[in-house]
């Protein structure tokens, strides 16, 4: 089997999945001596057309873990608009130092169902989108070295493929339900309707939050309004240079407090070949 191009494909609201996917893909392309092309499907405008690949492509595709699975609002695009057409694929997920639960199993199942042939998969711990208290600074240099070594192993595997490989085996259940967030009291924390607030004293009305929102949920004419569906990805909070965006929903804050109380011990990345 001969590959002609490596692709870095990702959905990354706060930038960590972007870093992981591109680090692996860049190293893989270098080791194989192949050109690299990058494709984000994070923002609404980037999802206007399907992403279609060829059997000569090697696609590194990554997404973050949300409630133990893939972001549910992105699933239709992944399942219906990302077309493998026989391409080889590396499935990657990131997780905020709690657990990747079933997200990697779901991603690999989506890739296989979408016409890809998975050759490797991995789950990488990254700073949690909700709080700096979990995995702050990750992915770090040690993580990067692991990604590069992983890319080397993938390159060696791909070089010697003579036939379509069996699907990669990863832990988890692709059909499992979503993880139920809990509050500091141990009870389910219901914050589905929570939306970001705006500190008008800090906001300069630059519009970056509206432009960067993966759901297009923020009103570009009045960024204090969020008429669309908010998935709590924290893109607006993390990327506002004036720190004007924040969440004040009590259930959401209780869940964050629970995470900070129970999941600060650094988690290890997991790789599958």
Tab-separated table of C-alpha atoms in Angstrom:
chain	number	residue	atom	x	y	z
A	1	UNK	CA	0.000	0.000	0.000
A	2	UNK	CA	1.400	3.380	-0.998
A	3	UNK	CA	0.478	6.621	0.733
A	4	UNK	CA	0.963	9.945	-1.051
A	5	UNK	CA	-0.157	12.504	1.533
A	6	UNK	CA	-0.631	12.906	5.284
A	7	UNK	CA	-3.587	14.935	6.540
A	8	UNK	CA	-4.070	16.650	9.917
A	9	UNK	CA	-7.838	16.887	10.475
A	10	UNK	CA	-9.342	18.128	13.722
A	11	UNK	CA	-12.092	19.753	15.741
A	12	UNK	CA	-10.445	21.837	18.459
A	13	UNK	CA	-12.355	24.502	20.372
A	14	UNK	CA	-9.553	25.595	22.719
A	15	UNK	CA	-6.503	24.517	20.702
A	16	UNK	CA	-5.185	21.431	22.492
A	17	UNK	CA	-6.524	18.871	20.027
A	18	UNK	CA	-5.060	21.022	17.243
A	19	UNK	CA	-1.628	20.763	18.925
A	20	UNK	CA	-1.825	17.002	19.388
A	21	UNK	CA	-3.051	16.204	15.886
A	22	UNK	CA	-0.574	18.506	14.175
A	23	UNK	CA	2.374	17.267	16.230
A	24	UNK	CA	1.634	13.649	15.303
A	25	UNK	CA	0.826	14.458	11.671
A	26	UNK	CA	3.911	16.667	11.159
A	27	UNK	CA	6.204	14.015	12.582
A	28	UNK	CA	4.498	11.272	10.587
A	29	UNK	CA	4.775	13.211	7.334
A	30	UNK	CA	8.446	13.883	8.009
A	31	UNK	CA	9.242	10.248	8.757
A	32	UNK	CA	7.407	9.073	5.636
A	33	UNK	CA	8.726	11.859	3.413
A	34	UNK	CA	5.198	12.892	2.431
A	35	UNK	CA	3.483	16.272	2.033
A	36	UNK	CA	1.190	17.401	4.847
A	37	UNK	CA	-2.150	19.155	4.527
A	38	UNK	CA	-4.144	20.524	7.453
A	39	UNK	CA	-7.916	20.782	7.703
A	40	UNK	CA	-9.898	22.070	10.684
A	41	UNK	CA	-13.644	21.558	10.945
A	42	UNK	CA	-13.971	23.524	14.188
A	43	UNK	CA	-15.854	26.624	13.022
A	44	UNK	CA	-19.217	26.558	11.235
A	45	UNK	CA	-17.727	27.896	8.002
A	46	UNK	CA	-15.257	25.020	7.952
A	47	UNK	CA	-18.121	22.526	7.917
A	48	UNK	CA	-19.904	23.822	4.836
A	49	UNK	CA	-18.449	21.116	2.621
A	50	UNK	CA	-17.725	17.444	3.148
A	51	UNK	CA	-14.153	16.272	3.709
A	52	UNK	CA	-13.399	13.493	1.241
A	53	UNK	CA	-10.164	11.505	1.091
A	54	UNK	CA	-8.543	8.888	-1.135
A	55	UNK	CA	-7.066	5.449	-0.548
A	56	UNK	CA	-3.584	6.950	-0.950
A	57	UNK	CA	-4.116	9.278	2.030
A	58	UNK	CA	-3.062	8.809	5.659
A	59	UNK	CA	-5.413	10.870	7.827
A	60	UNK	CA	-4.654	11.846	11.437
A	61	UNK	CA	-8.053	12.841	12.810
A	62	UNK	CA	-8.587	14.153	16.312
A	63	UNK	CA	-11.376	15.373	18.571
A	64	UNK	CA	-11.732	16.212	22.270
A	65	UNK	CA	-13.651	14.160	24.821
A	66	UNK	CA	-16.912	15.718	26.007
A	67	UNK	CA	-18.751	13.849	28.781
A	68	UNK	CA	-16.854	10.678	27.967
A	69	UNK	CA	-17.612	10.635	24.247
A	70	UNK	CA	-17.211	12.842	21.167
A	71	UNK	CA	-18.974	16.238	21.157
A	72	UNK	CA	-22.509	15.189	20.273
A	73	UNK	CA	-23.267	18.259	18.161
A	74	UNK	CA	-20.323	17.368	15.892
A	75	UNK	CA	-21.262	13.714	15.422
A	76	UNK	CA	-23.522	14.241	12.377
A	77	UNK	CA	-20.696	15.960	10.497
A	78	UNK	CA	-18.180	13.263	11.439
A	79	UNK	CA	-20.555	10.449	10.542
A	80	UNK	CA	-22.003	11.908	7.345
A	81	UNK	CA	-19.500	14.396	5.930
A	82	UNK	CA	-16.050	12.903	6.557
A	83	UNK	CA	-15.536	10.289	3.861
A	84	UNK	CA	-12.604	7.888	3.993
A	85	UNK	CA	-12.868	6.151	0.617
A	86	UNK	CA	-10.281	3.611	1.736
A	87	UNK	CA	-7.815	6.007	3.388
A	88	UNK	CA	-5.706	4.881	6.326
A	89	UNK	CA	-6.480	6.703	9.570
A	90	UNK	CA	-5.023	7.444	12.977
A	91	UNK	CA	-7.737	8.310	15.505
A	92	UNK	CA	-6.765	10.661	18.349
A	93	UNK	CA	-8.752	12.050	21.260
A	94	UNK	CA	-7.813	14.485	23.981
A	95	UNK	CA	-9.224	14.482	27.507
A	96	UNK	CA	-9.053	16.883	30.424
A	97	UNK	CA	-7.266	14.628	32.918
A	98	UNK	CA	-10.433	12.838	34.086
A	99	UNK	CA	-10.887	10.017	31.538
A	100	UNK	CA	-11.399	9.545	27.833
A	101	UNK	CA	-14.021	6.901	28.713
A	102	UNK	CA	-15.606	5.858	25.397
A	103	UNK	CA	-14.564	8.720	23.112
A	104	UNK	CA	-11.727	6.851	21.406
A	105	UNK	CA	-13.886	3.794	20.797
A	106	UNK	CA	-16.563	6.053	19.307
A	107	UNK	CA	-14.069	7.865	17.072
A	108	UNK	CA	-12.528	4.645	15.762
A	109	UNK	CA	-15.998	3.205	15.099
A	110	UNK	CA	-16.949	6.380	13.178
A	111	UNK	CA	-13.770	6.186	11.109
A	112	UNK	CA	-14.264	2.542	10.185
A	113	UNK	CA	-17.945	3.135	9.361
A	114	UNK	CA	-16.936	6.171	7.282
A	115	UNK	CA	-14.698	4.216	4.946
A	116	UNK	CA	-11.348	4.557	6.730
A	117	UNK	CA	-8.983	1.790	7.796
A	118	UNK	CA	-7.631	2.564	11.273
A	119	UNK	CA	-3.943	1.770	11.784
A	120	UNK	CA	-3.375	3.423	15.182
A	121	UNK	CA	-5.144	5.385	17.902
A	122	UNK	CA	-4.287	7.391	20.971
A	123	UNK	CA	-5.706	9.362	23.880
A	124	UNK	CA	-3.743	12.341	25.230
A	125	UNK	CA	-4.271	14.185	28.503
A	126	UNK	CA	-4.518	17.961	28.050
A	127	UNK	CA	-5.438	20.961	30.172
A	128	UNK	CA	-9.111	20.748	30.979
A	129	UNK	CA	-11.230	23.289	29.142
A	130	UNK	CA	-13.063	24.192	32.368
A	131	UNK	CA	-10.125	24.757	34.709
A	132	UNK	CA	-6.347	25.220	34.851
A	133	UNK	CA	-6.249	22.989	37.935
A	134	UNK	CA	-6.380	19.880	35.723
A	135	UNK	CA	-3.351	19.132	33.509
A	136	UNK	CA	-2.285	22.762	33.164
A	137	UNK	CA	0.503	23.090	30.597
A	138	UNK	CA	-0.296	19.862	28.819
A	139	UNK	CA	0.452	18.791	26.230
A	140	UNK	CA	3.998	19.488	27.459
A	141	UNK	CA	7.443	18.581	26.097
A	142	UNK	CA	7.248	15.031	27.436
A	143	UNK	CA	3.877	14.604	25.725
A	144	UNK	CA	5.342	15.986	22.508
A	145	UNK	CA	8.226	13.527	22.611
A	146	UNK	CA	5.733	10.712	23.121
A	147	UNK	CA	3.695	11.921	20.135
A	148	UNK	CA	6.782	12.000	17.946
A	149	UNK	CA	7.841	8.500	19.039
A	150	UNK	CA	4.286	7.294	18.412
A	151	UNK	CA	4.427	8.787	14.911
A	152	UNK	CA	7.633	6.849	14.303
A	153	UNK	CA	5.924	3.590	15.248
A	154	UNK	CA	2.978	4.399	12.998
A	155	UNK	CA	5.343	5.197	10.117
A	156	UNK	CA	7.102	1.860	10.555
A	157	UNK	CA	3.765	0.048	10.563
A	158	UNK	CA	2.471	1.835	7.478
A	159	UNK	CA	5.678	1.322	5.490
A	160	UNK	CA	5.321	-2.439	5.647
A	161	UNK	CA	1.585	-2.774	5.048
A	162	UNK	CA	0.836	-5.022	2.083
A	163	UNK	CA	-2.902	-5.354	2.637
A	164	UNK	CA	-5.760	-3.601	4.391
A	165	UNK	CA	-5.136	-3.846	8.151
A	166	UNK	CA	-7.611	-5.136	10.701
A	167	UNK	CA	-9.371	-2.337	12.624
A	168	UNK	CA	-7.366	-1.085	15.582
A	169	UNK	CA	-8.606	-2.330	18.964
A	170	UNK	CA	-9.172	0.270	21.705
A	171	UNK	CA	-10.911	0.170	25.094
A	172	UNK	CA	-14.434	1.440	25.585
A	173	UNK	CA	-17.896	1.056	24.116
A	174	UNK	CA	-18.813	3.251	21.160
A	175	UNK	CA	-22.509	2.896	22.009
A	176	UNK	CA	-22.234	3.675	25.726
A	177	UNK	CA	-24.205	6.635	27.109
A	178	UNK	CA	-22.584	9.946	27.924
A	179	UNK	CA	-20.903	10.475	31.277
A	180	UNK	CA	-23.203	12.293	33.702
A	181	UNK	CA	-21.399	15.306	35.212
A	182	UNK	CA	-21.602	15.496	39.000
A	183	UNK	CA	-21.422	18.372	41.428
A	184	UNK	CA	-19.301	18.693	44.527
A	185	UNK	CA	-22.123	16.968	46.443
A	186	UNK	CA	-21.862	13.880	44.238
A	187	UNK	CA	-25.249	14.444	42.634
A	188	UNK	CA	-25.840	14.973	38.877
A	189	UNK	CA	-25.016	18.538	37.861
A	190	UNK	CA	-27.464	19.815	35.258
A	191	UNK	CA	-26.061	22.762	33.336
A	192	UNK	CA	-27.237	22.032	29.804
A	193	UNK	CA	-28.749	25.511	29.485
A	194	UNK	CA	-25.761	27.365	30.948
A	195	UNK	CA	-24.325	30.071	28.702
A	196	UNK	CA	-21.294	32.372	28.987
A	197	UNK	CA	-21.713	35.750	30.638
A	198	UNK	CA	-19.924	38.946	29.639
A	199	UNK	CA	-18.152	41.419	31.899
A	200	UNK	CA	-19.100	44.593	30.053
A	201	UNK	CA	-16.428	46.515	31.913
A	202	UNK	CA	-13.736	44.375	30.298
A	203	UNK	CA	-15.310	43.642	26.913
A	204	UNK	CA	-14.030	45.803	24.052
A	205	UNK	CA	-16.589	44.440	21.587
A	206	UNK	CA	-13.844	43.075	19.327
A	207	UNK	CA	-16.097	40.220	18.211
A	208	UNK	CA	-13.446	37.490	18.551
A	209	UNK	CA	-15.728	35.322	20.701
A	210	UNK	CA	-18.423	35.310	18.024
A	211	UNK	CA	-15.934	34.563	15.256
A	212	UNK	CA	-14.296	31.716	17.182
A	213	UNK	CA	-17.419	30.051	18.591
A	214	UNK	CA	-17.585	26.531	17.058
A	215	UNK	CA	-21.370	26.640	17.148
A	216	UNK	CA	-21.830	30.193	15.879
A	217	UNK	CA	-23.901	30.680	19.035
A	218	UNK	CA	-22.807	34.227	19.945
A	219	UNK	CA	-24.506	37.236	18.361
A	220	UNK	CA	-21.770	39.086	16.392
A	221	UNK	CA	-23.722	42.344	16.670
A	222	UNK	CA	-24.020	42.071	20.452
A	223	UNK	CA	-21.553	39.571	21.861
A	224	UNK	CA	-23.190	39.657	25.285
A	225	UNK	CA	-26.070	37.696	23.739
A	226	UNK	CA	-25.900	33.944	23.082
A	227	UNK	CA	-29.029	33.060	21.102
A	228	UNK	CA	-27.582	29.835	19.685
A	229	UNK	CA	-26.728	26.469	21.210
A	230	UNK	CA	-23.824	26.651	23.662
A	231	UNK	CA	-21.885	23.402	24.170
A	232	UNK	CA	-19.729	24.745	27.035
A	233	UNK	CA	-16.564	24.271	24.980
A	234	UNK	CA	-14.994	27.386	26.590
A	235	UNK	CA	-13.618	28.739	23.297
A	236	UNK	CA	-14.976	32.187	24.112
A	237	UNK	CA	-13.626	32.084	27.673
A	238	UNK	CA	-10.191	30.743	26.769
A	239	UNK	CA	-9.628	32.958	23.747
A	240	UNK	CA	-10.865	36.300	25.057
A	241	UNK	CA	-7.700	38.341	25.587
A	242	UNK	CA	-9.566	40.685	27.954
A	243	UNK	CA	-10.950	37.849	30.137
A	244	UNK	CA	-14.424	39.230	29.672
A	245	UNK	CA	-16.234	35.897	29.244
A	246	UNK	CA	-17.096	33.618	32.136
A	247	UNK	CA	-19.654	31.073	33.382
A	248	UNK	CA	-21.592	31.672	36.591
A	249	UNK	CA	-24.134	28.851	36.459
A	250	UNK	CA	-24.136	27.250	39.969
A	251	UNK	CA	-24.405	23.666	38.683
A	252	UNK	CA	-21.555	24.226	36.236
A	253	UNK	CA	-19.346	25.739	38.935
A	254	UNK	CA	-20.176	22.860	41.277
A	255	UNK	CA	-19.085	20.382	38.607
A	256	UNK	CA	-15.814	22.266	38.124
A	257	UNK	CA	-15.247	22.178	41.885
A	258	UNK	CA	-15.810	18.407	41.867
A	259	UNK	CA	-13.275	17.933	39.077
A	260	UNK	CA	-10.715	20.049	40.908
A	261	UNK	CA	-11.254	18.048	44.101
A	262	UNK	CA	-10.912	14.615	42.503
A	263	UNK	CA	-8.928	14.623	39.261
A	264	UNK	CA	-5.747	16.646	39.691
A	265	UNK	CA	-3.424	13.599	39.720
A	266	UNK	CA	-1.731	13.596	36.269
A	267	UNK	CA	-3.142	10.991	33.902
A	268	UNK	CA	-1.106	9.074	31.382
A	269	UNK	CA	-1.544	9.075	27.646
A	270	UNK	CA	-2.606	5.793	26.059
A	271	UNK	CA	-1.452	4.575	22.654
A	272	UNK	CA	-2.708	1.739	20.472
A	273	UNK	CA	-1.069	0.176	17.423
